[in-house]
XYZ file of N, CA and C in Angstrom:
267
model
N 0.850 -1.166 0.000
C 0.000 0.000 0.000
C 0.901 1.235 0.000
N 0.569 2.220 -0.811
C 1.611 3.284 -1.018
C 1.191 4.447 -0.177
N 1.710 5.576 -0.008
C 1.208 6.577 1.112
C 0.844 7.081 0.651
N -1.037 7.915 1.120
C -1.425 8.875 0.138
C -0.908 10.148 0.875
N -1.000 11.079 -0.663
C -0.944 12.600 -0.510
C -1.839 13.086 0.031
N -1.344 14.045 0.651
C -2.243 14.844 1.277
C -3.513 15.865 0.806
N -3.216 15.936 -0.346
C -4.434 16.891 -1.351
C -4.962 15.710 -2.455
N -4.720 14.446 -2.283
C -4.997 13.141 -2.803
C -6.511 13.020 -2.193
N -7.513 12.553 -2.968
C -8.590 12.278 -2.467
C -8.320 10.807 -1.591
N -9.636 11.018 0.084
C -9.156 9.990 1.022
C -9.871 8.686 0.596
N -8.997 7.929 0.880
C -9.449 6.636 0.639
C -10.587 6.054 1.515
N -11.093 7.090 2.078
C -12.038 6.371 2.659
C -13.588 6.688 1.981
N -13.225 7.399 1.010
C -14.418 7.396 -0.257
C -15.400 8.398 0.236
N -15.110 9.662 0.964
C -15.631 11.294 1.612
C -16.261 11.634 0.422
N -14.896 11.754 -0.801
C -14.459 12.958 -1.587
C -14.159 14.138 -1.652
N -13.468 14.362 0.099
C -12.476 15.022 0.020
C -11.589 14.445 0.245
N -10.456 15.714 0.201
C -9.097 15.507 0.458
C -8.671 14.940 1.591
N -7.385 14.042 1.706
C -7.100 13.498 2.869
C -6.817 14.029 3.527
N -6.303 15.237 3.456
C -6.034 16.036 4.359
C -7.056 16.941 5.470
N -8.499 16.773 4.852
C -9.587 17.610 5.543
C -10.337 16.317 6.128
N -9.847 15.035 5.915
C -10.705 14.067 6.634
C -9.554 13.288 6.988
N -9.234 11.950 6.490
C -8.955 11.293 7.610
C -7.008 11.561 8.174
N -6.685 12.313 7.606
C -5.189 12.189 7.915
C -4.677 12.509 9.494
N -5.543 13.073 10.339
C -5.216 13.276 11.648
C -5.397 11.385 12.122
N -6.275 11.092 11.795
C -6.662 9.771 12.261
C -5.362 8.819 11.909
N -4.897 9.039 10.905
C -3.479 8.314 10.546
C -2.143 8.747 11.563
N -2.708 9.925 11.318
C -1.358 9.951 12.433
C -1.170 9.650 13.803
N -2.707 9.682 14.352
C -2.844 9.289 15.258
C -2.712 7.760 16.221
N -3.352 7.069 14.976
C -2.671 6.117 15.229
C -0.988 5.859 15.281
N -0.875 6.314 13.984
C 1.342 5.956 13.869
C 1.349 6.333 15.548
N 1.183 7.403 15.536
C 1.773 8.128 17.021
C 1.560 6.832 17.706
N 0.640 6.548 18.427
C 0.263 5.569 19.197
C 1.108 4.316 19.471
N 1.238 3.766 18.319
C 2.354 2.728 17.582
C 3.329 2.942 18.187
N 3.574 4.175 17.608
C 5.381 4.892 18.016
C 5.374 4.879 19.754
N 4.166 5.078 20.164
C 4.515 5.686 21.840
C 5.024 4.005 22.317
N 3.899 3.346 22.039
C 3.662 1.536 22.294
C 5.555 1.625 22.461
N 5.989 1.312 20.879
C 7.650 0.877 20.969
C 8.499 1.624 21.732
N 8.234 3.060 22.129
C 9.686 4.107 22.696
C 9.022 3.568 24.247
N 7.947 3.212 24.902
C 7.893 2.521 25.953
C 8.427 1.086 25.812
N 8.654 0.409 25.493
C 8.813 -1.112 25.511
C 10.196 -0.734 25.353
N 10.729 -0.016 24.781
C 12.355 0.409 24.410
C 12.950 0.762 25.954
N 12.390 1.580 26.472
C 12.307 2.196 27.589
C 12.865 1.144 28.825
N 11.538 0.335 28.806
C 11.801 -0.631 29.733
C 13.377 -1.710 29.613
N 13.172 -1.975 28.263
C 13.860 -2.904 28.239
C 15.341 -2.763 26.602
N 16.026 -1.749 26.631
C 16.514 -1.080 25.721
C 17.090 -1.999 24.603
N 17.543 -3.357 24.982
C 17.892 -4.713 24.535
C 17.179 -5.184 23.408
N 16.313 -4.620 23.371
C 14.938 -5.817 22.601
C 15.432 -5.919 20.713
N 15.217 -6.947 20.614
C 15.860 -6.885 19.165
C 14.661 -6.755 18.673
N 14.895 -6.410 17.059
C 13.650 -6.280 15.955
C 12.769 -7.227 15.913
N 12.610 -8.501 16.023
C 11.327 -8.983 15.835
C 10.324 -9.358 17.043
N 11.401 -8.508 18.378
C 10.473 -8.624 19.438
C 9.731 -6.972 19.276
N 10.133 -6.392 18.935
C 9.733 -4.797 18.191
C 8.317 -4.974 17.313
N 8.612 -5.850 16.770
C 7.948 -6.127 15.736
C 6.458 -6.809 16.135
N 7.139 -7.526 16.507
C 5.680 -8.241 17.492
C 5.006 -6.872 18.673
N 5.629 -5.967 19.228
C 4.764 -5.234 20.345
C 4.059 -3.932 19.234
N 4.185 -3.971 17.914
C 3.845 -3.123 17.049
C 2.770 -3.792 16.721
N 2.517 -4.984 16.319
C 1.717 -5.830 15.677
C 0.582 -6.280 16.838
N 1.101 -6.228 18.472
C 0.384 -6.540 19.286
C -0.864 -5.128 19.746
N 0.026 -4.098 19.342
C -0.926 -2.507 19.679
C -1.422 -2.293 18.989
N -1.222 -2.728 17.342
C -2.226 -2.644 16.027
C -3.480 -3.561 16.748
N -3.257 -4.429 16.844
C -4.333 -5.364 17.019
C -5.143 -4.988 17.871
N -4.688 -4.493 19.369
C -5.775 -4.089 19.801
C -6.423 -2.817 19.706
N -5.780 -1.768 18.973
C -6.169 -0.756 18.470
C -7.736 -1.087 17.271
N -7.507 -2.425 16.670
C -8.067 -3.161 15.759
C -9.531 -3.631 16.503
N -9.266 -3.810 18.027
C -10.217 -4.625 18.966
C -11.121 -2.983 19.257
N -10.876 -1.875 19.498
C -11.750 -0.890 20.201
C -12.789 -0.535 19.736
N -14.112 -0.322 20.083
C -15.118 0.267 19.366
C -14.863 1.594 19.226
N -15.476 2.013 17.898
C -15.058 3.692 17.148
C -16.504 3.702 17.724
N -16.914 5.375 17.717
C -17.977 6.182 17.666
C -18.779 6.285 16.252
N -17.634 6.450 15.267
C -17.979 6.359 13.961
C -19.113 5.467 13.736
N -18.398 3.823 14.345
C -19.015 2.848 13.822
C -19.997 2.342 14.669
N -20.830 3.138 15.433
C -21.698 2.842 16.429
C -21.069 2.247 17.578
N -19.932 2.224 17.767
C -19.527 1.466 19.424
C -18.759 0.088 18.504
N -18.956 -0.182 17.243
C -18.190 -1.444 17.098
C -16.724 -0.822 16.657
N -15.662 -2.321 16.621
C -14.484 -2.087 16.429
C -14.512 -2.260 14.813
N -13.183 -1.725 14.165
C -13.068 -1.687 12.913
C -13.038 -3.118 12.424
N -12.545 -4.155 13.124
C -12.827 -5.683 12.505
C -14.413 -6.177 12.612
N -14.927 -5.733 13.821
C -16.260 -6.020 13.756
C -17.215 -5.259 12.570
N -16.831 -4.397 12.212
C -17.048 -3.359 10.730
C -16.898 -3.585 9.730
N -16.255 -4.287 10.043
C -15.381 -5.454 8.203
C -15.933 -6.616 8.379
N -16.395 -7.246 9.336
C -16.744 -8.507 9.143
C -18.412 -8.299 8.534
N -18.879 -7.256 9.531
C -20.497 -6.936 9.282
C -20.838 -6.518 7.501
N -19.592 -5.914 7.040
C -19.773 -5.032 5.693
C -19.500 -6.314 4.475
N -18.186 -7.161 4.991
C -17.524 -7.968 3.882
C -17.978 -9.783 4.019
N -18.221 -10.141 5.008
C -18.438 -11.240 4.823
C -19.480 -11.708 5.009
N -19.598 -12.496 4.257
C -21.078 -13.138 3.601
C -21.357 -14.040 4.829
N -23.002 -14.299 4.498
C -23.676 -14.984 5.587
C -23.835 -16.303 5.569
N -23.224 -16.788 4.354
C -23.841 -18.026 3.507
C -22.195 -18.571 3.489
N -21.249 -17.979 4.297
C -20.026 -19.263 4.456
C -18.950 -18.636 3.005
């Protein structure tokens, strides 16, 4: 997935610009991400890359688990499952 521009229409299909909708939300998350690893660094300054890797992949996920407001109180996987997968298997 490539990074969109900022005067790039958002991929989240508004039709505006990413920049007047969702790009705070992007960063917000990275940030988050970023705080997750410079704490785990913190604690334990040792940690090699694929234990890095895993506490990045572990804060995505539950970032993945929270209910949005957006989406009525559900989480973004519960949003994807309700939108994309079929009922019939």
């Amino acid at each position: 997935m490539s990074k969109v521009g900022r005067n790039e229409p958002c991929p989240c299909g508004s039709g505006q610009k990413f920049k007047r909708c969702c790009m705070d939300a992007v960063g917000k998350q990275s940030a988050h991400v970023a705080d997750a690893l410079s704490q785990a660094l913190q604690g334990q300054p040792e940690l090699d890359t694929q234990t890095l890797n895993q506490v990045a992949h572990q804060t995505m996920q539950q970032q993945n688990q929270q209910g949005l407001e957006d989406f009525c109180g559900l989480s973004p996987d519960q949003m994807s499952n309700w939108m994309y997968v079929s009922p019939f298997g």
